[in-house]
Structure formats: structure tokens, C-alpha cells
CSV table of C-alpha atoms in Angstrom, one decimal:
chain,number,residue,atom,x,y,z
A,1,UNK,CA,-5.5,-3.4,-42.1
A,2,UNK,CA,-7.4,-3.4,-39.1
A,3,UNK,CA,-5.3,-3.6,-35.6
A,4,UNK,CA,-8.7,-5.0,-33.6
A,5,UNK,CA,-8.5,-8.7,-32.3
A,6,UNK,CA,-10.8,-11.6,-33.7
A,7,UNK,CA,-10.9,-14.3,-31.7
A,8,UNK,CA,-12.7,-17.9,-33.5
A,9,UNK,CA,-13.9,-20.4,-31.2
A,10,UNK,CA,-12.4,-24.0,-31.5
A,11,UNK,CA,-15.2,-26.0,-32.9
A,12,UNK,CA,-13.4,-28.8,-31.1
A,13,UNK,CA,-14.0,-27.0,-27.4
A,14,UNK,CA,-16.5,-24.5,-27.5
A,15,UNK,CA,-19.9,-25.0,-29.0
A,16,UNK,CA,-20.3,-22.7,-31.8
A,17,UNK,CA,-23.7,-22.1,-32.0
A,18,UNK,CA,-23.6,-20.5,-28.1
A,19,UNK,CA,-20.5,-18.9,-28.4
A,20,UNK,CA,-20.7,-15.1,-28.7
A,21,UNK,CA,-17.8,-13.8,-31.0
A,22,UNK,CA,-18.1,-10.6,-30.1
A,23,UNK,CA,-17.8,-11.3,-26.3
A,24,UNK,CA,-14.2,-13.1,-26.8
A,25,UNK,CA,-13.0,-10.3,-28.9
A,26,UNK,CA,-13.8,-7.5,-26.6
A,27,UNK,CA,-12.3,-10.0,-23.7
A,28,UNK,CA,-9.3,-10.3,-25.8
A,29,UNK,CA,-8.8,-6.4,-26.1
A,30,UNK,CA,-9.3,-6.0,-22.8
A,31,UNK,CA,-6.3,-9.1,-22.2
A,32,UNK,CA,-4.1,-6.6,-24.3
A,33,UNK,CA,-4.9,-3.7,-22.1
A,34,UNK,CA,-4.0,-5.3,-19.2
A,35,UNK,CA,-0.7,-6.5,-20.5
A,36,UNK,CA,-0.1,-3.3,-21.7
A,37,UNK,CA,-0.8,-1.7,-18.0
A,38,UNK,CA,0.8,-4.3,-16.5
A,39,UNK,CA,4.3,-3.5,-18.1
A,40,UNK,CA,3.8,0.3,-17.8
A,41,UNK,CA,3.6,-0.3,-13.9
A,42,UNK,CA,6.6,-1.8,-13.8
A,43,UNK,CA,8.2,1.1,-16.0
A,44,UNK,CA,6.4,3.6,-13.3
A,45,UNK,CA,8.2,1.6,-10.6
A,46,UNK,CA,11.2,2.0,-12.7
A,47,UNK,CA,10.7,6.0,-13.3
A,48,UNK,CA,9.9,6.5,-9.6
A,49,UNK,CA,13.5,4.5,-8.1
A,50,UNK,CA,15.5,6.0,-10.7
A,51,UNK,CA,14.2,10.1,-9.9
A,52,UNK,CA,13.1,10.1,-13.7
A,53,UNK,CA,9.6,11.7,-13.3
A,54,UNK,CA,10.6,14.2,-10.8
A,55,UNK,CA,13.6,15.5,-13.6
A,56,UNK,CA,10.9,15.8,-16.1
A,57,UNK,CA,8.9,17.7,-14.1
A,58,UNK,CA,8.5,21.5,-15.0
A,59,UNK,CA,11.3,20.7,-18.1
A,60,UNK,CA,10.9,21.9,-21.8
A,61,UNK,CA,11.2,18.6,-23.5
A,62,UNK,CA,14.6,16.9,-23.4
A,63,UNK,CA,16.1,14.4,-25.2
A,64,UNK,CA,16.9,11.0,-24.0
A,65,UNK,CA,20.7,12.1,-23.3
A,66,UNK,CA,19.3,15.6,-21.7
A,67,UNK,CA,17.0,13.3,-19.2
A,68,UNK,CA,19.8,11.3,-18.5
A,69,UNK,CA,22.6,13.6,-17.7
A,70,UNK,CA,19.8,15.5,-15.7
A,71,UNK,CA,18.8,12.0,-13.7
A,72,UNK,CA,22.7,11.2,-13.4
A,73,UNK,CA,21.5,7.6,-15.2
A,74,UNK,CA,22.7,5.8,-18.0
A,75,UNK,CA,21.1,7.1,-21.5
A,76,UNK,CA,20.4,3.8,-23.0
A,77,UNK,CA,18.1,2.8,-20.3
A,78,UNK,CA,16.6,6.7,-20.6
A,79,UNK,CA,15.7,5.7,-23.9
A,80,UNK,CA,13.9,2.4,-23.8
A,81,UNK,CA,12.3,4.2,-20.5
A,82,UNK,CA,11.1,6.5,-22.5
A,83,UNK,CA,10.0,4.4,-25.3
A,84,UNK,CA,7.4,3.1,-22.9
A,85,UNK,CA,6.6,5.9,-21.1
A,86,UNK,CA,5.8,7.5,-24.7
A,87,UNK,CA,4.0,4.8,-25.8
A,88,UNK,CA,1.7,4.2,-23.3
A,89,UNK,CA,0.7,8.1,-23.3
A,90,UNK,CA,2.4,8.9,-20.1
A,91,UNK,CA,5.0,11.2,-21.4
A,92,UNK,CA,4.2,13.4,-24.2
A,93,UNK,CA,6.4,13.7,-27.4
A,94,UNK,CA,7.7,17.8,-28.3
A,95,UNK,CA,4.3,19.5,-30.3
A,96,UNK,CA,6.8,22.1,-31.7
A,97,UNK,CA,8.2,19.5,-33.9
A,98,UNK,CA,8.1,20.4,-37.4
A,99,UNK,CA,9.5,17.6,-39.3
A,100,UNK,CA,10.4,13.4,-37.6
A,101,UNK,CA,13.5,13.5,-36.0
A,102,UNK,CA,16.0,11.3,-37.8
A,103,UNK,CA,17.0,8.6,-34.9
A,104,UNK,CA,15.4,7.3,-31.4
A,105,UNK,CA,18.3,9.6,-29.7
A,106,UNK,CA,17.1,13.1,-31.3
A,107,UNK,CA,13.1,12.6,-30.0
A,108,UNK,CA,12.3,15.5,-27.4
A,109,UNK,CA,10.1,14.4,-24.4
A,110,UNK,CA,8.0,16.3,-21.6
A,111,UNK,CA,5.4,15.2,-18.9
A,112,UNK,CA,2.4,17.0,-18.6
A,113,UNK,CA,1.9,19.0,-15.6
A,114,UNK,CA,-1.5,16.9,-15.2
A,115,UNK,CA,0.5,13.4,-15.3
A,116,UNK,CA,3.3,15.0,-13.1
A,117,UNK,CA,0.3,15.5,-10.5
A,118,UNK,CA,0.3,11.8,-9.7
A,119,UNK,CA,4.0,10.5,-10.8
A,120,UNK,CA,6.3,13.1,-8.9
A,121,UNK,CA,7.6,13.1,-5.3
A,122,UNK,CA,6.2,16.9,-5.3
A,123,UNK,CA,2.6,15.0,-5.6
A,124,UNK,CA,2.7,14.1,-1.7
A,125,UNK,CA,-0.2,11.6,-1.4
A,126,UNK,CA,-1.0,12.0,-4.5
A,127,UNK,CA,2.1,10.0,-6.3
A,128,UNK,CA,0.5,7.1,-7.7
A,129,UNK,CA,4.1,5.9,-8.9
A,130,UNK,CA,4.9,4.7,-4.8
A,131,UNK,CA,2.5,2.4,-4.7
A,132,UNK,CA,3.2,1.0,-8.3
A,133,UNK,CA,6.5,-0.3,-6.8
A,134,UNK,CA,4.3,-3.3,-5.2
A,135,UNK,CA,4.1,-4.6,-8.2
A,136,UNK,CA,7.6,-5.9,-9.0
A,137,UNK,CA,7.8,-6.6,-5.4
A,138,UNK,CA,5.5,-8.9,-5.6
A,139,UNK,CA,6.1,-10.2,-8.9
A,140,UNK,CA,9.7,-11.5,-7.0
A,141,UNK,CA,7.4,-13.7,-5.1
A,142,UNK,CA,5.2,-15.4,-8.0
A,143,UNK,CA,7.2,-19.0,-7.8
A,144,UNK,CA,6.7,-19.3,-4.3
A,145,UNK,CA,3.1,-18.6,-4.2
A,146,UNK,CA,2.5,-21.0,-7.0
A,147,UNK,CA,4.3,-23.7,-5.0
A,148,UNK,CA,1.6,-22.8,-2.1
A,149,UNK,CA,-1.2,-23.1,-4.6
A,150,UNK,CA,-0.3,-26.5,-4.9
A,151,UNK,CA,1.3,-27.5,-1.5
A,152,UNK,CA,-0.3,-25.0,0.6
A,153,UNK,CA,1.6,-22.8,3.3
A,154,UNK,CA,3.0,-19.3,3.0
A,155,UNK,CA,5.6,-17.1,1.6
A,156,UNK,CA,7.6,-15.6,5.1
A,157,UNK,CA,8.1,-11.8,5.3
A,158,UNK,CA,12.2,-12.7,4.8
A,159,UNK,CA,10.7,-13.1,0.9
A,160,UNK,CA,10.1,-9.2,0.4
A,161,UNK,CA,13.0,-7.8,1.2
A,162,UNK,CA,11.8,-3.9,0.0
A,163,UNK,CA,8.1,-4.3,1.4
A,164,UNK,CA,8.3,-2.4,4.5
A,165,UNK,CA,11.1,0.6,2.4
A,166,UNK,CA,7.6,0.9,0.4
A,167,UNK,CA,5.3,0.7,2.7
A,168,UNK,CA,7.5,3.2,5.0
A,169,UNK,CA,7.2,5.5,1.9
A,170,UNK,CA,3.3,5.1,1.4
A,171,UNK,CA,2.8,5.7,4.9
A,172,UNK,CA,4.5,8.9,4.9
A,173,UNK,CA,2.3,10.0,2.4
A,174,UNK,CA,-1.0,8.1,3.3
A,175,UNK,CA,-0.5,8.4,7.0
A,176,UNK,CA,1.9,10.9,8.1
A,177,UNK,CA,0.9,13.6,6.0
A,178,UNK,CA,-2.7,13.5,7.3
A,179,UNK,CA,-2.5,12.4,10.7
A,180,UNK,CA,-3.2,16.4,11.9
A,181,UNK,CA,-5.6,17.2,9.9
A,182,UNK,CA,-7.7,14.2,9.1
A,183,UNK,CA,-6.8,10.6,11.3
A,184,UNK,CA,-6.1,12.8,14.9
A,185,UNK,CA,-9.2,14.3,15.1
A,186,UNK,CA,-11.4,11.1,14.4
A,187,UNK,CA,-10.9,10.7,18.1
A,188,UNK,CA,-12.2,13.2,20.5
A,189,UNK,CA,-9.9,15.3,22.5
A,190,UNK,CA,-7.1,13.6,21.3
A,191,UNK,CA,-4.8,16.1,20.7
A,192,UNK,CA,-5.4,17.5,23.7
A,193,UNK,CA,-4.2,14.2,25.4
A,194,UNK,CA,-1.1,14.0,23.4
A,195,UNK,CA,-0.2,17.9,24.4
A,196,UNK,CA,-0.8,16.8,27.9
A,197,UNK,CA,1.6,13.3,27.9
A,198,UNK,CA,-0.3,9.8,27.5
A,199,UNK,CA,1.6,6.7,26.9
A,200,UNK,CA,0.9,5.0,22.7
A,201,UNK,CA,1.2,1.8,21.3
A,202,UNK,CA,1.5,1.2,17.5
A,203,UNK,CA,1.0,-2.1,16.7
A,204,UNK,CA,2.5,-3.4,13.3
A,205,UNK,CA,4.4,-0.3,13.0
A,206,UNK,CA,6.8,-1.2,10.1
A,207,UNK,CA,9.8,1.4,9.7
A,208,UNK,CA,7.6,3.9,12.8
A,209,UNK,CA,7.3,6.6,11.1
A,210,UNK,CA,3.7,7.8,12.4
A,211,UNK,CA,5.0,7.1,15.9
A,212,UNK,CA,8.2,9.1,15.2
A,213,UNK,CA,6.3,11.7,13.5
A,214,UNK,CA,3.6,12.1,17.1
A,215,UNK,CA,6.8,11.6,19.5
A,216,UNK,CA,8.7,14.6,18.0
A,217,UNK,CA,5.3,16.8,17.6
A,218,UNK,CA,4.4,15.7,21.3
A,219,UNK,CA,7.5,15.3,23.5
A,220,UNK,CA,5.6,14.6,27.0
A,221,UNK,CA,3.6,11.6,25.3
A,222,UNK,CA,5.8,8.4,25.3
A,223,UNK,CA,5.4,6.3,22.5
A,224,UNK,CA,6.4,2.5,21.8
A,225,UNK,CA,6.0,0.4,18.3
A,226,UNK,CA,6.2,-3.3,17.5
A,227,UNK,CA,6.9,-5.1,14.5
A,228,UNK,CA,7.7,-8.6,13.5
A,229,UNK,CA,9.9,-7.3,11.1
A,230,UNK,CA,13.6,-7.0,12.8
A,231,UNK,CA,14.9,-5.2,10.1
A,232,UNK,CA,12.3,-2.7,9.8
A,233,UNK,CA,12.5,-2.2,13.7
A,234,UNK,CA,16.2,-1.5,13.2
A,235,UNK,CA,15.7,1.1,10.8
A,236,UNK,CA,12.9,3.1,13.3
A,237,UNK,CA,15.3,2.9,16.5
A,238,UNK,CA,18.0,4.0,13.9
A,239,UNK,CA,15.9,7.0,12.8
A,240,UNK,CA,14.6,7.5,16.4
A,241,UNK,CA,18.3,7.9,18.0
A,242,UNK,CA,19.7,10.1,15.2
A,243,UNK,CA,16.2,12.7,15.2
A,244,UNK,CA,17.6,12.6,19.2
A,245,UNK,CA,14.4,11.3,20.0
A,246,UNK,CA,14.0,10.1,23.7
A,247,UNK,CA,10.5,9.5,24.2
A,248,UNK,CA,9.6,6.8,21.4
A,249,UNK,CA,11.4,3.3,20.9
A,250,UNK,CA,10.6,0.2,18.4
A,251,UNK,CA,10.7,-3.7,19.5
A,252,UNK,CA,10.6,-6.3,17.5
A,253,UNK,CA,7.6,-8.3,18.5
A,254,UNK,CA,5.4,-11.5,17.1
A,255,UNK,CA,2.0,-10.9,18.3
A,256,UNK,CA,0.7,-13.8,17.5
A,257,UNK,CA,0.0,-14.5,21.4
A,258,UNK,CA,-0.3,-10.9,22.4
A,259,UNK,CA,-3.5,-11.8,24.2
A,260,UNK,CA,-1.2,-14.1,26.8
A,261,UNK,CA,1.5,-11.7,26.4
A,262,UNK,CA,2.7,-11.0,30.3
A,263,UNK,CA,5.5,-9.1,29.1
A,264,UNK,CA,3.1,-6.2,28.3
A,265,UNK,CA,2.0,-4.3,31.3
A,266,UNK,CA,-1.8,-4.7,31.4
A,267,UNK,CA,-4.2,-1.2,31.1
A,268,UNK,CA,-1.3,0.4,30.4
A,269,UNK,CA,-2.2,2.4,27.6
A,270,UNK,CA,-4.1,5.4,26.7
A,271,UNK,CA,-4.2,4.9,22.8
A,272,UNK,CA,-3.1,1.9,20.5
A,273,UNK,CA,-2.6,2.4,17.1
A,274,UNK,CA,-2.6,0.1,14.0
A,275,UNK,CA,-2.1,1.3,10.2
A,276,UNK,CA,-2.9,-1.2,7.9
A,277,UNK,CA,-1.6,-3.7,10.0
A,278,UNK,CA,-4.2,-5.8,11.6
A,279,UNK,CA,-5.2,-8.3,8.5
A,280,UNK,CA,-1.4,-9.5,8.3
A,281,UNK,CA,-1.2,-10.8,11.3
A,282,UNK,CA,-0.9,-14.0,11.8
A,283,UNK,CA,-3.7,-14.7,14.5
A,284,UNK,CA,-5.3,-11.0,14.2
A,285,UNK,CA,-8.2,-12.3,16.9
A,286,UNK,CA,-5.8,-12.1,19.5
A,287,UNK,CA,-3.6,-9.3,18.9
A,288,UNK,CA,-6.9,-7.3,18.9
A,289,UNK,CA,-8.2,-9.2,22.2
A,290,UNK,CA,-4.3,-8.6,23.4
A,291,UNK,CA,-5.2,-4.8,22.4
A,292,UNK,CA,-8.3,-4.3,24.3
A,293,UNK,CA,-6.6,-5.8,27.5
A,294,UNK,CA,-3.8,-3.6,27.6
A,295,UNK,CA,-5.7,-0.1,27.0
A,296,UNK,CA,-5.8,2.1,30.4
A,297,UNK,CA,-9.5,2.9,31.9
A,298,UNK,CA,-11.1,5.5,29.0
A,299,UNK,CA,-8.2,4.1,26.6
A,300,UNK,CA,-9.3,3.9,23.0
A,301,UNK,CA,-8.0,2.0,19.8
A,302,UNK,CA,-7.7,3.7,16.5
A,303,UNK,CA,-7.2,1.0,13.3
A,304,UNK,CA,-6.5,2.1,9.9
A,305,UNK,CA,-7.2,-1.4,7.1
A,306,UNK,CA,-8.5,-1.7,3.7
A,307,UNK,CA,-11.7,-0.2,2.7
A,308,UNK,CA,-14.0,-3.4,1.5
A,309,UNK,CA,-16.4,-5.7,2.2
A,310,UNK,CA,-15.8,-9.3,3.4
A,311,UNK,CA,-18.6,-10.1,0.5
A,312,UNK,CA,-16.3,-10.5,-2.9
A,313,UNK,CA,-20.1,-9.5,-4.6
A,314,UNK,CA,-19.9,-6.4,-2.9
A,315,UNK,CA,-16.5,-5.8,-4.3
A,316,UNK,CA,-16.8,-5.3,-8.0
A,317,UNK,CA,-17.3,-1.3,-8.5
A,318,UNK,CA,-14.5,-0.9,-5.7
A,319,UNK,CA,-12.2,1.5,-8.1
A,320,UNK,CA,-9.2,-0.7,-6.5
A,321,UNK,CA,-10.4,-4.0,-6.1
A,322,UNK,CA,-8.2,-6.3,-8.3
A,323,UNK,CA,-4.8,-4.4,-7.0
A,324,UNK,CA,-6.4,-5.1,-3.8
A,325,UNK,CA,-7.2,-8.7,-4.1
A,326,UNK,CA,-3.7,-9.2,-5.9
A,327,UNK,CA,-1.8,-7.6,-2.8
A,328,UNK,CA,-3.8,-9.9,-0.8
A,329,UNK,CA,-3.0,-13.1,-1.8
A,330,UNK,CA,0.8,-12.3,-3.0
A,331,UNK,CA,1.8,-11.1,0.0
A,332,UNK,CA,-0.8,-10.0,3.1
A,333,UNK,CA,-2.5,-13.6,3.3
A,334,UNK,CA,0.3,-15.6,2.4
A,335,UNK,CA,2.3,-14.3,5.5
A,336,UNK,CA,0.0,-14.9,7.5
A,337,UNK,CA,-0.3,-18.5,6.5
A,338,UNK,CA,3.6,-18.8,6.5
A,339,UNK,CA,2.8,-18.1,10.4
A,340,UNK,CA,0.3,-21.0,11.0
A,341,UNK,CA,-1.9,-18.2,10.4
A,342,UNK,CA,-5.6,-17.6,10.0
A,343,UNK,CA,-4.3,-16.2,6.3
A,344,UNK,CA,-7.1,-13.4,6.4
A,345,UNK,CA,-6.1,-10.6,3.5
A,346,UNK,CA,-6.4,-7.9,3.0
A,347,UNK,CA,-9.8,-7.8,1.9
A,348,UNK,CA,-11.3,-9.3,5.0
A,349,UNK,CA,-13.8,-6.4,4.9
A,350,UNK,CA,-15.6,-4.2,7.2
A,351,UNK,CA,-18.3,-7.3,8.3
A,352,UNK,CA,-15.6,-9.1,9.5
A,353,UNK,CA,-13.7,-6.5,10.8
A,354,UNK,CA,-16.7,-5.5,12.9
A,355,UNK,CA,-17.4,-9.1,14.0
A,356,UNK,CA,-14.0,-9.6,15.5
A,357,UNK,CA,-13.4,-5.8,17.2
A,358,UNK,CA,-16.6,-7.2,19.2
A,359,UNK,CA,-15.2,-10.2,20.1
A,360,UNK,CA,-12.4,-8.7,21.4
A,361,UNK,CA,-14.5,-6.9,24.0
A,362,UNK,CA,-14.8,-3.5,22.4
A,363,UNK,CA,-18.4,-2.4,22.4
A,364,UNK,CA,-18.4,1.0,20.9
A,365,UNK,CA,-16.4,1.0,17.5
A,366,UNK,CA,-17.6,3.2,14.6
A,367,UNK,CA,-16.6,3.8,11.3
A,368,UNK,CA,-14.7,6.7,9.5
A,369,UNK,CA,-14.1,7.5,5.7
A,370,UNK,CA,-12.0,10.3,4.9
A,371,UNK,CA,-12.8,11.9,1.8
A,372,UNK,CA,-9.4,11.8,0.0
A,373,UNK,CA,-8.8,8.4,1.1
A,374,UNK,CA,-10.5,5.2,-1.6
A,375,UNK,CA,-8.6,2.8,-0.3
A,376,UNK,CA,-8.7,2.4,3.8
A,377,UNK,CA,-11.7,3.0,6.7
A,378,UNK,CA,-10.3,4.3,9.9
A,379,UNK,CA,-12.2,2.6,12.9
A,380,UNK,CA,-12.3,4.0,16.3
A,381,UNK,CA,-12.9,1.6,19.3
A,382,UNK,CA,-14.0,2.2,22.7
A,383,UNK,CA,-13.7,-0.7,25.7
């Protein structure tokens, strides 16, 4: 019996004699794909929180009761984990096997080194399974932003209550972990600076971890971050005062007036920072107007955002794009618009980008891709 999928057309809906039959099936296998990915996502989430990956990593193949006693988790759970993760080709079964094993509970399991490459906390930047966490978080969200589709407004960051405990875990990987060797020197002499003391601003800087990754390399810089998020400011001051830290401190801060904002001392300072952070905001044209206005003489602004272009058309071989787009309107546009917002996204692209760093009064801003990076640019600015 054959497992591909025949769609007919409705005689009542489509006219036959143009519809192509062999379009609608291929659509239709590609619909089962995506279903099928779709759910394995959420089990990667799943395999990532629970430690799962990372104690199949290196192991002979284990049974689900061996996985689970090795996790500390409940085996049932292991099981129907596993059942997926099998499944979907993510976890192998044992190839030593020389007859079926008689129940569910006696099938061995391992994870190739190759899949362990981008599924395990050992991967660094390269665990894929971090970011596939955004998925359920945003899937919390999905009645709300149908109620905007059809009322308008925005979903308020109070609605993703793990966001910024993701995004503080994609940035150490993302961020942190190249900041030395590949986002630093994308600005002359900067290093240099930062050995001698200037004073930093990170704008949108969630849970701080870049800023309280610089302030313990660097002790005579001083460093300062703002968030809107009080909850993820609380957690960087926490993590600030037990690392004993004394030159970097987190406010919480809505910058959606930062270009009026008196409370900032003007020219102040030397370098402003912003990782994927400028698109949410709610009016983005003048935090980066309220950016260029409070660098020092020779100050410069370093912004990490999504790698696109503000042209959809000029989006469809971007190896991202739908995640991208999706992200976008469940949570970074929708915020924004819960502000009052100009509800930009995250795909607001490099045109745009361009157009408002320029407006802002920065006339010398250039572009950077880093090699191991598909999904952001890195634009350096210059007053």
C-alpha cells in the first residue's frame, strides 16, 4: 500500500481542468513534514530542559530505564521521549541488535556523535536545541495573538514569562562566547579602550550577561545595562553582586523616550551596545536618536539584530526565514505594539536599519558578517 498523499480537488471549489494534482500532493507531503518537525521541536525543547541529550551523549545505547535513572527523570516520559526522538531519526536505535526486542521498555537507544554536535550543552554555539525552546514559548502565546489579529494591539512582555531565561542562554552562546574573538574587534582599538577604563552602555540588555562578562574581564571600565524587563534586571544585579562585581549595575528602564531622557547624562559614553535588542523596542527611532546623543566625543555604537532584508522578496533563500518571521510576529512585533509601538520585527532588515541609524545622526555606520553567525549582522556606528 503506498504511504504517499493524493490530494483530489473539490469539483465544487477548484476548477478541475487548472488544478495541478501533482502540485497539491507534493504541498500536502510537505504539510506532513512540517507537522512532523513541528512536534519534534517541541520534543528537542523537551530533551534540552530535562538534561536528556547531554546523558546520551558519549553512552553505549541505554534503555529507556537506563536513560532515565542516568537523567534522574521519570522512565515513562523517557520512553515516549524516546519514541519521538527515534522516530524522527534523531536518536538512533542499537545496530548490534540481533533479534526485536520483546516490549517498548527493552529497545536500546544512542545519539550519534554527529547529532550530539548540535543537541548537547557541550556543543557551545552550536546547540541547536536552545533556541528550539522558543517554540513552546511562543506557542503559550498563540490565543493572544489571535485576539490581536482580530482586535489589534499587543501581547506585553509579562506574557513570556521564560523569554529572557532563553534568550540569557542564547546569548551566552551567540554573544558571550564570541565577543573576544569575533564582536570586540569589529571596532578598532577597542580592546585597548576597555584595558584602559571607558564608561558602556548596553541597551536592552536582558539578564546582562555580555556586560557582566566585559566588567569582570575589564575591571577599570564601568559598565551600566537597561532593560524594560524588571525581572530580568533583577536577575543581572543578582548575578552582578554575588560574582562581587563593583563596576557594572542593571536598571530597569523603558526607552521609549530615551531621546528626552534627562536622567541620562548627555556624551557620557564611550561605547553603547545593543544585542538583538533594537527591533523590540517600542519606538526604536528614538532610543537610537537617545543613543547617538549620549555617546562621548569619538564614542561609537555597536548593534547586533537579525540578518535580513526589509524586502520579504529578498527573504526567501534566507536558511532561517520562516523561524524568523514566526518569532517576529509572536513575540518581537507584538510587544512592541503592546507599547503603542511602531511594532517593527524582527525582520525589519538591513535597508531599514540603515535608514534609521542615519536619521539618528550617525553618519559613518558599516556593516559586519561574521562567518559562523546566519542569523544576525553586527553594525558599527560612528557620530
Amino acid at each position: 500500500m503506498s504511504t504517499e498523499l493524493e490530494v483530489q480537488p473539490q469539483r465544487t471549489e477548484f476548477d478541475s481542468s487548472k488544478f495541478d494534482s501533482a502540485k497539491a500532493d507534493a504541498f500536502a507531503e510537505r504539510m506532513v513534514d512540517w507537522l512532523n518537525g513541528g512536534a519534534l521541536a517541541l520534543m528537542i525543547s523537551v530533551g534540552h530542559r530535562t538534561g536528556l541529550f547531554d546523558a546520551l551523549r558519549g553512552k553505549a545505547a541505554l534503555t529507556s530505564s537506563e536513560l532515565a535513572s542516568a537523567a534522574g527523570l521519570n522512565e515513562r516520559y523517557v520512553r515516549e521521549w524516546l519514541g519521538a526522538m527515534a522516530t524522527g531519526g534523531i536518536v538512533e536505535f542499537d545496530d548490534e541488535l540481533t533479534e526485536l526486542p520483546t516490549t517498548n521498555a527493552d529497545v536500546r537507544y544512542r545519539l550519534p556523535d554527529e547529532h550530539a554536535a548540535v543537541l548537547t550543552r557541550a556543543a557551545g554555539a552550536d546547540n541547536l536545541a536552545v533556541t528550539a525552546q522558543f517554540l513552546p514559548i511562543l506557542a503559550a502565546v498563540e490565543d493572544s495573538i489571535v485576539h490581536c489579529f482580530h482586535q489589534g494591539g499587543g501581547v506585553p512582555y509579562s506574557s513570556y514569562p521564560r523569554f529572557h531565561e532563553v534568550m540569557a542562554e542564547e546569548s551566552a552562546n551567540s554573544v558571550v562566547g564570541a565577543l573576544g574573538q569575533h564582536i570586540l574587534p569589529l571596532v578598532d582599538g577597542l580592546t585597548e579602550q576597555f584595558e584602559r577604563g571607558i564608561s558602556v552602555l548596553d541597551v536592552g540588555c536582558g539578564r546582562g550577561l555580555a556586560m557582566l562578562a566585559l566588567a569582570e574581564r575589564y575591571p577599570r571600565s564601568t559598565f551600566i545595562g537597561f532593560d524594560l524587563s524588571d525581572a530580568a534586571v533583577a536577575a543581572a544585579n543578582l548575578q552582578a553582586s554575588s560574582s562581587g562585581l563593583r563596576n557594572v549595575r542593571f536598571e530597569m528602564r523603558d526607552l521609549s523616550d530615551f531621546h528626552n531622557d534627562a536622567a541620562v547624562d548627555r556624551r557620557r559614553f564611550n561605547l553603547v551596545t545593543a544585542f538583538d535588542a533594537i527591533h523590540d523596542q517600542a519606538r526604536p527611532d528614538h532610543v537610537l536618536i537617545g543613543i547617538q546623543k549620549s555617546l562621548a566625543p569619538g564614542g561609537r555604537f555597536l548593534m547586533q539584530d537579525i540578518r535580513g532584508s526589509s524586502c520579504v522578496h529578498c527573504n526567501t533563500e534566507h536558511p532561517i526565514a520562516p523561524f524568523l518571521y514566526t518569532i517576529s510576529c509572536l513575540h518581537c512585533m507584538t510587544v512592541s505594539l503592546a507599547q503603542g509601538g511602531m511594532g517593527l520585527g524582527a525582520m525589519w532588515g538591513r535597508e531599514k536599519a540603515l535608514e534609521m541609524l542615519h536619521e539618528a545622526g550617525f553618519t559613518k555606520v558599516t556593516v559586519h558578517e561574521l562567518p559562523h553567525d546566519i542569523q544576525n549582522y553586527f553594525y558599527t556606528a560612528e557620530q
